Short mmCIF file of C-alpha atoms and ligand atoms in Angstrom, two decimals:
data_model
loop_
_atom_site.label_atom_id
_atom_site.label_comp_id
_atom_site.label_asym_id
_atom_site.label_seq_id
_atom_site.Cartn_x
_atom_site.Cartn_y
_atom_site.Cartn_z
CA MET Z 10 -1.46 -23.80 -9.43
CA ARG Z 11 1.08 -21.73 -11.38
CA LEU Z 12 1.52 -18.19 -10.11
CA PRO Z 13 0.62 -16.25 -13.25
CA PHE Z 14 -2.90 -18.01 -13.11
CA ILE Z 15 -3.07 -16.80 -9.59
CA PHE Z 16 -2.18 -13.24 -10.57
CA ALA Z 17 -4.71 -13.29 -13.52
CA SER Z 18 -7.51 -14.61 -11.45
CA CYS Z 19 -6.88 -12.08 -8.64
CA CYS Z 20 -6.66 -9.21 -11.01
CA THR Z 21 -9.95 -10.24 -12.57
CA LEU Z 22 -11.14 -10.52 -8.88
CA LEU Z 23 -9.71 -7.12 -8.16
CA SER Z 24 -11.46 -5.51 -11.23
CA VAL Z 25 -14.71 -7.05 -10.50
CA TYR Z 26 -14.33 -5.64 -6.88
CA THR Z 27 -13.39 -2.30 -7.94
CA GLN Z 28 -16.26 -2.00 -10.35
CA ALA Z 29 -18.78 -3.24 -7.84
CA GLU Z 30 -17.35 -1.02 -4.78
CA GLN Z 31 -16.64 2.25 -6.55
CA PRO Z 32 -18.10 4.59 -9.30
CA ASP Z 33 -16.83 3.89 -12.66
CA THR Z 34 -12.99 4.34 -12.17
CA ARG Z 35 -12.10 2.96 -15.56
CA ALA Z 36 -13.76 6.16 -17.41
CA HIS Z 37 -10.96 7.96 -19.19
CA GLN Z 38 -11.07 10.94 -16.89
CA HIS Z 39 -8.47 13.74 -16.70
CA GLY Z 40 -6.76 14.43 -13.61
CA VAL Z 41 -7.94 10.85 -12.22
CA ALA Z 42 -5.77 7.64 -12.37
CA ARG Z 43 -6.19 4.19 -11.16
CA LEU Z 44 -3.89 1.88 -8.88
CA GLU Z 45 -4.40 -1.71 -8.57
CA LEU Z 46 -2.29 -3.68 -6.15
CA PHE Z 47 -2.20 -7.31 -5.49
CA GLN Z 48 -0.15 -8.92 -2.93
CA LEU Z 49 0.42 -12.78 -2.35
CA ALA Z 50 3.11 -14.16 -0.14
CA THR Z 51 6.46 -12.54 -1.17
CA ASP Z 52 4.89 -11.18 -4.38
CA LEU Z 53 3.48 -7.61 -4.95
CA GLN Z 54 2.12 -6.55 -8.12
CA ILE Z 55 1.27 -2.83 -8.76
CA SER Z 56 -0.61 -1.71 -11.94
CA PHE Z 57 -1.06 2.08 -12.80
CA TYR Z 58 -3.57 3.56 -15.36
CA ALA Z 59 -3.56 7.42 -16.14
CA THR Z 60 -4.68 9.39 -19.23
CA GLY Z 61 -2.03 10.31 -21.70
CA SER Z 62 -3.10 13.87 -20.84
CA ASP Z 63 -1.95 13.74 -17.45
CA ILE Z 64 1.20 11.89 -18.00
CA LEU Z 65 2.43 13.30 -21.21
CA GLY Z 66 0.08 16.37 -21.80
CA PHE Z 67 -1.33 15.05 -25.03
CA GLU Z 68 -3.28 12.10 -26.41
CA HIS Z 69 -2.07 11.60 -30.04
CA GLN Z 70 1.07 10.24 -31.55
CA PRO Z 71 4.06 11.99 -30.68
CA GLU Z 72 5.23 14.17 -33.40
CA THR Z 73 7.19 17.38 -32.45
CA PRO Z 74 10.70 16.90 -30.71
CA ALA Z 75 8.88 18.39 -27.51
CA GLU Z 76 6.35 15.55 -27.59
CA LEU Z 77 9.03 12.91 -28.25
CA ASP Z 78 10.97 14.49 -25.43
CA ALA Z 79 7.81 14.50 -23.20
CA VAL Z 80 7.40 10.46 -23.93
CA LYS Z 81 11.22 10.07 -23.05
CA LYS Z 82 10.84 11.86 -20.02
CA ALA Z 83 7.85 10.07 -18.76
CA LYS Z 84 9.13 6.83 -19.60
CA THR Z 85 12.29 7.38 -17.61
CA LEU Z 86 10.03 8.18 -14.95
CA LEU Z 87 7.81 5.21 -15.04
CA ASP Z 88 10.92 3.03 -15.54
CA GLN Z 89 11.95 3.96 -11.92
CA PRO Z 90 9.31 2.41 -9.49
CA ASP Z 91 11.66 3.35 -6.52
CA LYS Z 92 10.87 6.98 -7.25
CA LEU Z 93 7.17 6.31 -7.84
CA PHE Z 94 6.27 4.21 -4.68
CA SER Z 95 8.04 3.96 -1.25
CA ILE Z 96 7.20 0.59 0.26
CA ALA Z 97 7.77 0.19 3.87
CA GLY Z 98 7.10 -2.68 6.18
CA ALA Z 99 8.61 -5.14 3.72
CA ASP Z 100 12.01 -5.42 1.76
CA CYS Z 101 10.90 -5.48 -1.93
CA HIS Z 102 12.79 -5.83 -4.97
CA LEU Z 103 11.77 -5.12 -8.46
CA LYS Z 104 11.58 -8.28 -10.60
CA HIS Z 105 9.86 -6.85 -13.83
CA HIS Z 106 8.30 -3.81 -14.92
CA GLN Z 107 6.55 -2.59 -18.26
CA SER Z 108 4.55 0.30 -19.76
CA ASN Z 109 2.91 1.16 -23.08
CA LEU Z 110 5.11 4.21 -23.32
CA ALA Z 111 7.76 1.93 -25.04
CA GLU Z 112 5.20 1.21 -27.88
CA LEU Z 113 4.73 5.03 -28.21
CA GLN Z 114 8.04 5.80 -28.52
CA GLN Z 115 8.50 3.55 -31.60
CA HIS Z 116 5.73 5.58 -33.42
CA THR Z 117 6.67 8.76 -35.31
CA GLY Z 118 4.57 10.77 -37.41
CA ALA Z 119 0.86 11.13 -36.93
CA GLU Z 120 -1.36 8.19 -37.91
CA HIS Z 121 -4.23 10.20 -36.33
CA LYS Z 122 -4.46 13.15 -33.91
CA HIS Z 123 -7.08 14.75 -31.69
CA SER Z 124 -6.96 17.36 -29.17
CA HIS Z 125 -9.57 18.18 -26.51
CA SER Z 126 -9.99 20.56 -23.63
CA HIS Z 127 -9.85 19.32 -20.03
CA ASP Z 128 -12.37 18.78 -17.43
CA HIS Z 129 -14.70 16.14 -19.32
CA ASP Z 130 -15.30 12.44 -19.23
CA HIS Z 131 -15.16 10.47 -22.45
CA ASP Z 132 -14.57 6.89 -23.58
CA HIS Z 133 -11.32 6.73 -25.58
CA LYS Z 134 -11.49 3.96 -28.27
CA HIS Z 135 -8.10 4.81 -29.72
CA ALA Z 136 -5.97 1.77 -29.11
CA GLY Z 137 -3.30 2.38 -26.53
CA HIS Z 138 -2.63 6.10 -27.25
CA SER Z 139 -4.71 7.76 -25.04
CA ASP Z 140 -4.24 5.79 -21.81
CA ILE Z 141 -0.74 4.98 -20.36
CA GLU Z 142 -0.34 1.69 -18.28
CA ALA Z 143 2.50 0.53 -16.35
CA SER Z 144 2.92 -2.77 -14.16
CA TYR Z 145 5.40 -3.64 -11.67
CA GLN Z 146 6.13 -7.03 -10.11
CA PHE Z 147 8.17 -6.97 -6.93
CA SER Z 148 9.43 -9.82 -4.78
CA CYS Z 149 9.40 -9.20 -1.04
CA LYS Z 150 11.02 -10.64 1.76
CA ALA Z 151 10.80 -9.63 5.67
CA VAL Z 152 7.06 -8.86 5.04
CA THR Z 153 5.66 -7.38 8.16
CA GLU Z 154 2.09 -7.17 9.47
CA SER Z 155 1.74 -3.64 8.30
CA VAL Z 156 2.97 -2.89 4.82
CA THR Z 157 2.44 0.70 3.53
CA LEU Z 158 3.02 2.33 0.07
CA LYS Z 159 3.61 5.90 -0.38
CA VAL Z 160 2.63 6.96 -3.77
CA ASN Z 161 4.74 9.75 -5.06
CA LEU Z 162 2.78 10.26 -8.50
CA PHE Z 163 1.32 13.47 -7.67
CA SER Z 164 4.46 15.35 -7.43
CA LEU Z 165 5.76 13.69 -10.56
CA PHE Z 166 2.74 14.16 -12.75
CA PRO Z 167 1.12 17.49 -11.27
CA ASP Z 168 -2.04 17.34 -13.41
CA LEU Z 169 -3.20 14.10 -11.41
CA GLN Z 170 -5.82 15.10 -8.85
CA GLN Z 171 -6.90 11.60 -7.58
CA ILE Z 172 -5.74 8.18 -7.89
CA HIS Z 173 -8.56 5.73 -7.27
CA SER Z 174 -6.59 2.55 -5.57
CA SER Z 175 -7.76 -0.75 -4.85
CA TRP Z 176 -5.80 -3.64 -3.63
CA ILE Z 177 -6.16 -7.45 -2.65
CA THR Z 178 -3.78 -9.12 -0.04
CA GLN Z 179 -4.12 -12.39 1.75
CA LYS Z 180 -5.98 -10.42 4.58
CA GLY Z 181 -8.82 -9.19 2.24
CA GLN Z 182 -9.48 -6.42 -0.23
CA SER Z 183 -10.14 -2.76 -0.08
CA ALA Z 184 -10.04 0.51 -1.65
CA ALA Z 185 -9.21 4.22 -1.15
CA THR Z 186 -8.82 7.43 -3.27
CA LEU Z 187 -5.74 9.07 -3.05
CA THR Z 188 -5.11 12.92 -3.33
CA PRO Z 189 -1.94 15.14 -3.27
CA ALA Z 190 -2.52 15.75 0.45
CA ASP Z 191 -3.24 12.08 1.34
CA HIS Z 192 -1.18 9.80 -0.83
CA GLN Z 193 -0.21 6.76 1.54
CA LEU Z 194 -1.81 3.17 1.46
CA SER Z 195 -1.83 0.64 4.32
CA LEU Z 196 -2.20 -2.69 2.83
CA ASP Z 197 -3.67 -4.31 5.73
ZN1 LIG R 26 -8.54 12.54 -23.00
#
């Protein structure tokens, strides 16, 4: 069975699991992000989802030089997974990563704009501009019995207050909510 198929089916499994086990963590909620991890043999996949407000400070097409600069800065950060995550208990090397910030950088000038105050949940139907997504594929060797992941996103994106995390490994699946005070996962 080809690996991409395994990845895809496990991500589906993971999303079913997260929806079944936790409150609706997929809602667009300021201050709250989502992390999905999948580990199979030597492969580790990490997917991160957050609101544009928490990553950029706005949720519309970048227009001003300051907004374009914010996109550039956020993209530089999300392009450095070694700054975002500290993996222990395995020797992991990045194989591939992507984020939808590149797409945002290509857009200049407002196709549509909206602003809203914090502290409310809402479903955002605007295609790809209100939520930031990034994914990372690692190849790991010397994988030990206890792989831990320290998540450094809170210090890099201070508007984040919670990260709903869920993971599937060969040992099973689990979930946890990370906070600035407690931001390490044990994948066992
Ligand atoms: Zn929003």
